Short mmCIF file of C-alpha atoms in Angstrom, two decimals:
data_model
loop_
_atom_site.label_atom_id
_atom_site.label_comp_id
_atom_site.label_asym_id
_atom_site.label_seq_id
_atom_site.Cartn_x
_atom_site.Cartn_y
_atom_site.Cartn_z
CA MET A 1 -0.01 -0.07 -0.09
CA GLU A 2 2.53 2.53 0.66
CA GLN A 3 4.09 1.72 -2.34
CA GLN A 4 1.30 3.16 -4.48
CA ALA A 5 1.34 6.00 -2.93
CA LEU A 6 4.48 6.66 -4.51
CA PHE A 7 2.49 7.07 -7.74
CA THR A 8 -0.88 6.78 -9.56
CA GLU A 9 -1.41 3.72 -11.34
CA ILE A 10 -3.11 4.78 -14.51
CA PRO A 11 -4.53 3.08 -18.01
CA ILE A 12 -1.70 2.46 -20.57
CA THR A 13 -3.76 3.82 -23.19
CA ASP A 14 -3.44 7.18 -21.20
CA VAL A 15 -0.18 8.01 -22.55
CA GLU A 16 -0.14 10.15 -25.06
CA GLY A 17 0.71 9.57 -29.03
CA LEU A 18 0.98 5.78 -28.18
CA ARG A 19 -1.37 3.03 -29.58
CA ILE A 20 -0.84 -1.02 -29.09
CA GLY A 21 -2.18 -3.59 -30.70
CA ASN A 22 -1.83 -7.63 -30.32
CA ALA A 23 -2.20 -10.43 -33.11
CA GLN A 24 -1.50 -13.82 -32.45
CA ASP A 25 -2.06 -17.56 -33.74
CA ALA A 26 -3.17 -19.48 -30.57
CA GLU A 27 -2.65 -22.79 -32.00
CA ALA A 28 0.78 -22.18 -33.03
CA LYS A 29 1.65 -20.13 -29.77
CA THR A 30 3.29 -17.00 -31.33
CA GLY A 31 2.32 -13.64 -31.82
CA VAL A 32 3.11 -9.88 -32.35
CA THR A 33 2.85 -6.69 -30.31
CA VAL A 34 3.26 -3.25 -31.83
CA LEU A 35 3.87 -0.05 -30.17
CA ILE A 36 2.58 2.96 -32.41
CA PHE A 37 3.54 6.64 -32.50
CA ASP A 38 1.23 8.61 -34.56
CA GLU A 39 3.29 11.84 -33.70
CA GLY A 40 6.78 10.03 -33.88
CA ALA A 41 8.93 9.33 -30.56
CA LYS A 42 12.42 9.70 -29.60
CA VAL A 43 13.66 5.77 -28.90
CA GLY A 44 16.86 4.85 -27.02
CA ILE A 45 17.97 1.14 -26.16
CA ASP A 46 19.31 -1.03 -23.66
CA VAL A 47 20.43 -4.58 -24.59
CA SER A 48 21.41 -6.93 -21.72
CA GLY A 49 21.41 -10.51 -23.00
CA GLY A 50 23.67 -12.01 -25.17
CA GLY A 51 21.63 -13.12 -27.79
CA PRO A 52 19.39 -10.65 -29.21
CA ALA A 53 17.30 -10.54 -32.43
CA ALA A 54 16.40 -7.32 -33.36
CA ARG A 55 16.30 -4.88 -36.42
CA GLU A 56 17.05 -0.90 -36.88
CA THR A 57 18.39 -0.68 -33.68
CA HIS A 58 21.03 1.67 -34.81
CA LEU A 59 18.03 4.04 -34.97
CA ALA A 60 18.39 4.37 -31.23
CA ASP A 61 21.75 5.14 -31.29
CA PRO A 62 22.26 8.80 -30.09
CA THR A 63 25.00 9.27 -32.89
CA THR A 64 22.54 8.73 -35.60
CA ALA A 65 20.07 11.14 -37.21
CA ASP A 66 17.49 12.24 -34.42
CA SER A 67 14.26 10.88 -36.47
CA PRO A 68 11.54 10.05 -34.87
CA ALA A 69 10.68 6.53 -34.84
CA ASN A 70 6.90 5.15 -35.98
CA ALA A 71 6.78 2.00 -34.24
CA ILE A 72 8.36 -0.54 -31.85
CA VAL A 73 7.70 -4.46 -32.63
CA LEU A 74 7.43 -6.88 -29.77
CA SER A 75 7.41 -10.48 -31.88
CA GLY A 76 7.93 -13.82 -31.20
CA GLY A 77 9.20 -16.34 -33.87
CA SER A 78 12.78 -16.01 -32.80
CA ALA A 79 14.83 -14.21 -35.64
CA PHE A 80 12.16 -15.41 -37.94
CA GLY A 81 9.96 -13.17 -36.17
CA LEU A 82 11.74 -10.13 -37.80
CA ALA A 83 9.35 -10.44 -40.63
CA ALA A 84 6.33 -8.79 -38.18
CA ALA A 85 7.76 -5.58 -39.06
CA ASP A 86 7.56 -5.27 -43.04
CA GLY A 87 3.94 -5.34 -42.27
CA VAL A 88 4.11 -3.05 -40.00
CA MET A 89 5.61 -0.72 -42.51
CA ARG A 90 2.97 -1.60 -45.10
CA TYR A 91 0.53 -0.61 -42.90
CA LEU A 92 2.46 2.85 -41.85
CA GLU A 93 3.18 3.60 -45.45
CA GLU A 94 -0.53 3.32 -46.43
CA ARG A 95 -1.17 5.59 -43.82
CA GLY A 96 1.50 8.29 -44.92
CA ALA A 97 3.86 7.84 -42.30
CA GLY A 98 7.47 7.74 -42.31
CA TYR A 99 10.77 9.81 -43.16
CA ASP A 100 10.05 11.64 -46.07
CA THR A 101 13.18 10.99 -48.31
CA GLY A 102 11.74 13.21 -51.37
CA PHE A 103 11.08 9.73 -53.57
CA ALA A 104 9.23 8.08 -50.71
CA ARG A 105 7.89 7.84 -46.80
CA VAL A 106 9.73 5.19 -45.17
CA PRO A 107 8.73 4.11 -41.93
CA LEU A 108 10.88 3.66 -39.01
CA VAL A 109 10.28 0.64 -37.32
CA LEU A 110 12.66 -0.98 -34.46
CA GLY A 111 11.89 -4.53 -33.43
CA SER A 112 12.86 -7.39 -31.24
CA CYS A 113 12.09 -10.72 -31.08
CA LEU A 114 11.95 -13.60 -28.64
CA TYR A 115 12.63 -17.59 -28.82
CA ASP A 116 8.92 -19.27 -28.97
CA LEU A 117 9.89 -21.98 -31.62
CA GLY A 118 9.77 -24.63 -28.37
CA VAL A 119 6.18 -23.89 -27.86
CA GLY A 120 3.31 -24.50 -30.36
CA ARG A 121 4.52 -25.12 -33.87
CA ALA A 122 8.21 -24.60 -34.62
CA ASP A 123 7.53 -23.87 -38.32
CA VAL A 124 4.63 -21.10 -37.65
CA ARG A 125 5.93 -17.76 -37.20
CA PRO A 126 5.06 -13.93 -37.24
CA ASP A 127 5.17 -12.78 -40.47
CA ALA A 128 4.37 -9.78 -42.30
CA ALA A 129 0.49 -10.20 -42.12
CA MET A 130 0.69 -10.59 -38.84
CA GLY A 131 2.38 -7.67 -38.03
CA TYR A 132 -0.42 -5.84 -40.37
CA ALA A 133 -3.06 -7.43 -38.07
CA ALA A 134 -1.72 -5.88 -35.04
CA CYS A 135 -1.37 -2.49 -36.46
CA VAL A 136 -4.99 -2.89 -37.13
CA ASP A 137 -5.87 -3.84 -33.99
CA ALA A 138 -4.11 -1.07 -32.58
CA GLU A 139 -6.93 1.17 -34.19
CA ALA A 140 -9.16 0.42 -31.17
CA ASN A 141 -6.17 0.84 -28.57
CA GLU A 142 -7.75 -1.61 -26.29
CA PRO A 143 -4.48 -4.16 -25.27
CA ILE A 144 -4.76 -7.19 -23.45
CA SER A 145 -2.23 -8.79 -20.91
CA GLY A 146 -1.68 -12.58 -21.02
CA ASP A 147 -1.15 -14.93 -23.76
CA TYR A 148 -1.36 -12.74 -26.70
CA GLY A 149 0.96 -10.78 -28.77
CA ALA A 150 4.70 -11.42 -28.20
CA GLY A 151 3.49 -13.13 -25.07
CA CYS A 152 1.25 -15.87 -26.48
CA GLY A 153 3.89 -18.74 -26.89
CA ALA A 154 6.22 -16.95 -23.74
CA THR A 155 7.63 -19.41 -20.88
CA VAL A 156 10.02 -19.20 -18.05
CA GLY A 157 12.07 -21.20 -16.20
CA LYS A 158 13.38 -23.40 -18.75
CA ILE A 159 16.96 -24.66 -17.91
CA CYS A 160 15.68 -28.23 -17.67
CA GLY A 161 13.68 -27.70 -20.64
CA MET A 162 10.50 -27.17 -22.22
CA GLY A 163 8.97 -29.95 -19.54
CA ARG A 164 9.71 -28.25 -16.41
CA SER A 165 8.69 -24.61 -17.53
CA SER A 166 6.34 -22.39 -16.50
CA ASN A 167 3.77 -20.53 -18.85
CA SER A 168 4.39 -16.83 -18.95
CA GLY A 169 2.99 -13.96 -21.08
CA LEU A 170 2.47 -10.18 -22.22
CA GLY A 171 2.25 -7.53 -19.36
CA MET A 172 1.74 -4.16 -19.31
CA PHE A 173 1.93 -1.16 -16.18
CA ALA A 174 1.62 2.72 -16.34
CA ALA A 175 1.84 5.17 -13.86
CA GLN A 176 1.77 8.86 -13.43
CA VAL A 177 3.76 11.33 -10.99
CA GLY A 178 2.38 15.04 -11.33
CA GLU A 179 2.51 15.64 -15.18
CA LEU A 180 4.84 12.82 -16.06
CA LYS A 181 3.39 9.53 -17.27
CA VAL A 182 5.71 6.14 -17.74
CA ALA A 183 4.06 2.98 -19.56
CA ALA A 184 6.19 -0.51 -19.62
CA VAL A 185 5.04 -3.31 -22.11
CA VAL A 186 7.19 -6.72 -21.61
CA ALA A 187 6.99 -9.98 -23.11
CA VAL A 188 8.57 -12.10 -20.25
CA ASN A 189 10.04 -15.13 -21.95
CA ALA A 190 13.20 -15.76 -19.34
CA LEU A 191 15.65 -18.72 -18.72
CA GLY A 192 15.30 -17.58 -14.73
CA ASP A 193 12.45 -17.65 -12.28
CA VAL A 194 10.43 -14.66 -11.88
CA ARG A 195 9.41 -13.33 -8.41
CA ASP A 196 7.17 -10.60 -7.06
CA PRO A 197 9.52 -7.91 -6.10
CA GLU A 198 7.13 -6.74 -3.14
CA THR A 199 7.02 -9.93 -1.63
CA GLY A 200 9.50 -12.05 -2.77
CA GLU A 201 7.36 -14.94 -3.81
CA VAL A 202 8.08 -17.20 -6.72
CA LEU A 203 5.23 -16.41 -9.07
CA ALA A 204 6.55 -19.00 -12.25
CA GLY A 205 10.06 -20.36 -12.90
CA LEU A 206 11.47 -24.11 -13.01
CA ARG A 207 9.00 -26.86 -11.71
CA GLY A 208 10.14 -29.58 -9.52
CA LYS A 209 9.89 -33.16 -11.19
CA GLY A 210 6.84 -33.98 -11.57
CA GLY A 211 5.50 -30.59 -11.66
CA ALA A 212 5.17 -30.03 -7.48
CA GLY A 213 6.28 -26.45 -6.79
CA PHE A 214 9.24 -24.69 -7.90
CA VAL A 215 13.12 -24.82 -8.04
CA ASP A 216 15.47 -22.36 -7.92
CA THR A 217 17.42 -21.95 -11.63
CA ARG A 218 20.37 -20.96 -9.83
CA SER A 219 20.80 -24.61 -8.13
CA VAL A 220 20.66 -25.81 -11.52
CA LEU A 221 23.25 -23.32 -12.76
CA TYR A 222 25.44 -23.50 -10.14
CA GLY A 223 25.76 -27.29 -10.37
CA ILE A 224 26.78 -26.83 -14.12
CA ALA A 225 30.96 -27.68 -13.50
CA ARG A 226 32.00 -26.34 -17.04
CA ARG A 227 30.21 -24.63 -19.92
CA THR A 228 27.53 -26.41 -21.84
CA ASP A 229 24.71 -25.75 -24.07
CA ILE A 230 22.12 -24.82 -21.47
CA PHE A 231 18.82 -24.41 -23.20
CA THR A 232 18.79 -21.19 -24.90
CA GLY A 233 15.40 -20.53 -25.92
CA ASN A 234 14.92 -17.17 -24.38
CA THR A 235 14.93 -13.33 -24.03
CA THR A 236 12.58 -11.02 -22.09
CA ILE A 237 11.59 -7.90 -24.66
CA GLY A 238 9.83 -4.96 -23.66
CA ALA A 239 9.31 -1.02 -23.91
CA ILE A 240 9.05 1.68 -21.94
CA VAL A 241 7.06 4.71 -23.15
CA THR A 242 7.01 8.38 -21.54
CA ASN A 243 5.26 11.58 -22.20
CA GLY A 244 8.50 13.10 -20.83
CA ASP A 245 10.68 14.95 -23.35
CA PHE A 246 14.08 13.27 -23.39
CA SER A 247 16.76 13.18 -26.26
CA LYS A 248 17.53 9.76 -27.54
CA ALA A 249 20.51 9.95 -25.33
CA GLU A 250 18.38 10.44 -22.10
CA MET A 251 16.10 7.53 -23.45
CA SER A 252 18.96 5.15 -23.29
CA LYS A 253 19.52 6.21 -19.86
CA ILE A 254 15.92 5.66 -18.94
CA ALA A 255 15.87 2.19 -20.75
CA SER A 256 19.19 1.01 -18.90
CA MET A 257 17.41 2.25 -15.45
CA ALA A 258 14.25 0.31 -16.30
CA ARG A 259 16.63 -2.82 -16.71
CA ASN A 260 16.57 -2.60 -12.70
CA ALA A 261 13.21 -3.93 -13.03
CA PHE A 262 14.72 -7.33 -14.32
CA ALA A 263 16.96 -7.90 -11.99
CA ARG A 264 14.19 -7.47 -9.41
CA CYS A 265 11.70 -9.49 -10.87
CA ILE A 266 14.14 -12.39 -13.02
CA ASN A 267 16.83 -14.67 -11.64
CA PRO A 268 18.79 -15.35 -13.02
CA VAL A 269 18.69 -12.78 -15.78
CA GLY A 270 20.45 -11.18 -18.72
CA THR A 271 22.75 -14.55 -19.26
CA LEU A 272 24.57 -15.75 -22.75
CA ALA A 273 21.21 -17.78 -23.17
CA ASP A 274 19.10 -14.71 -22.97
CA GLY A 275 18.56 -12.04 -25.34
CA ASP A 276 17.07 -9.32 -23.14
CA THR A 277 16.11 -6.00 -24.60
CA ILE A 278 14.11 -2.93 -23.44
CA TYR A 279 13.28 -0.11 -25.54
CA ALA A 280 12.63 3.28 -24.42
CA ALA A 281 10.26 5.68 -26.62
CA SER A 282 9.78 9.55 -25.55
CA THR A 283 6.08 11.48 -27.02
CA CYS A 284 8.20 14.60 -26.26
CA LYS A 285 4.99 16.27 -24.43
CA VAL A 286 5.95 17.60 -20.53
CA ALA A 287 9.17 18.80 -19.38
CA ALA A 288 10.95 16.07 -16.88
CA ASP A 289 13.71 14.79 -15.11
CA VAL A 290 15.38 11.95 -16.59
CA ASN A 291 16.27 10.33 -12.64
CA VAL A 292 12.44 10.85 -11.83
CA ALA A 293 11.44 9.20 -15.18
CA GLY A 294 14.10 6.78 -15.11
CA THR A 295 13.43 5.44 -11.61
CA LEU A 296 9.70 5.45 -12.47
CA ALA A 297 10.52 3.41 -15.88
CA ALA A 298 11.84 0.71 -13.09
CA ASP A 299 8.89 0.61 -11.32
CA VAL A 300 6.39 -0.16 -14.17
CA MET A 301 8.45 -2.40 -15.70
CA ALA A 302 8.46 -4.45 -12.47
CA ARG A 303 4.64 -4.09 -12.39
CA ALA A 304 4.48 -5.19 -15.62
CA ILE A 305 6.96 -8.23 -15.35
CA VAL A 306 4.70 -9.56 -12.24
CA ASP A 307 1.35 -9.05 -14.52
CA ALA A 308 2.97 -10.92 -17.65
CA VAL A 309 3.32 -14.42 -15.41
CA ARG A 310 -0.09 -13.31 -13.71
CA SER A 311 -2.18 -12.90 -16.51
CA ALA A 312 -0.74 -15.90 -18.66
CA SER A 313 -3.30 -19.01 -18.69
#
């Protein structure tokens, strides 16, 4: 109760300039979540995992051109899922969005994928059609947590393989301090276990033999005497979106501060068997302090991670 008094929870749709849409194949257990910025957004990034699958991440580098991004795509399908961004680009181009090159408008779309090929069907991955469908869903702007979008095939606690893992999903949370609004969207597909940072309770992770209770993933990891091919089908991908007015460099700092939520909730995290990535996008509406925004980003990301596992079926 004392923690909630520090900020006010708000609907994620209250963040100006942001629309969110999901599309998924429930049978194949894979999907796409798209964040669309109708007026563009300055984007930063933090990559802490050792095996990311991503596209256009250099657009978030503060040394590149300061052109506003049009969308961020979170997808299943491992690197195959990068194709979903093609559908997002087609949707945006049809609506006149993108950087004007003089000959055509080129939508600026960043994206990251998680590995869900071990769940459902490995031969069905997010494609351009699914990316386009997620954009159409964003027109209603009524995003849902759980087994939807990029979280459709998400699981956690996989160091001993899929048979002892737990279901996870897509999580969301948003909060406000004064005029500053900060939202988090995350698909939690981690090697490690997920805890509630407020209580320490294990919410999802490596299950005991026979499915009873949870086993600390670290106890298995520490038992590995030498380097071996531990199960690598992981990656937690997410985005922070704020109405605060920040530069790309400041947004990268906010993304790195949001990574503290991964450490609070997921253990182990950021291993070579993960591709953990956080985007941070500014719709540049209100003046704000970067330290406040980064601290709030970590809080809302932690709540979003908890939402992802609690809302999963």
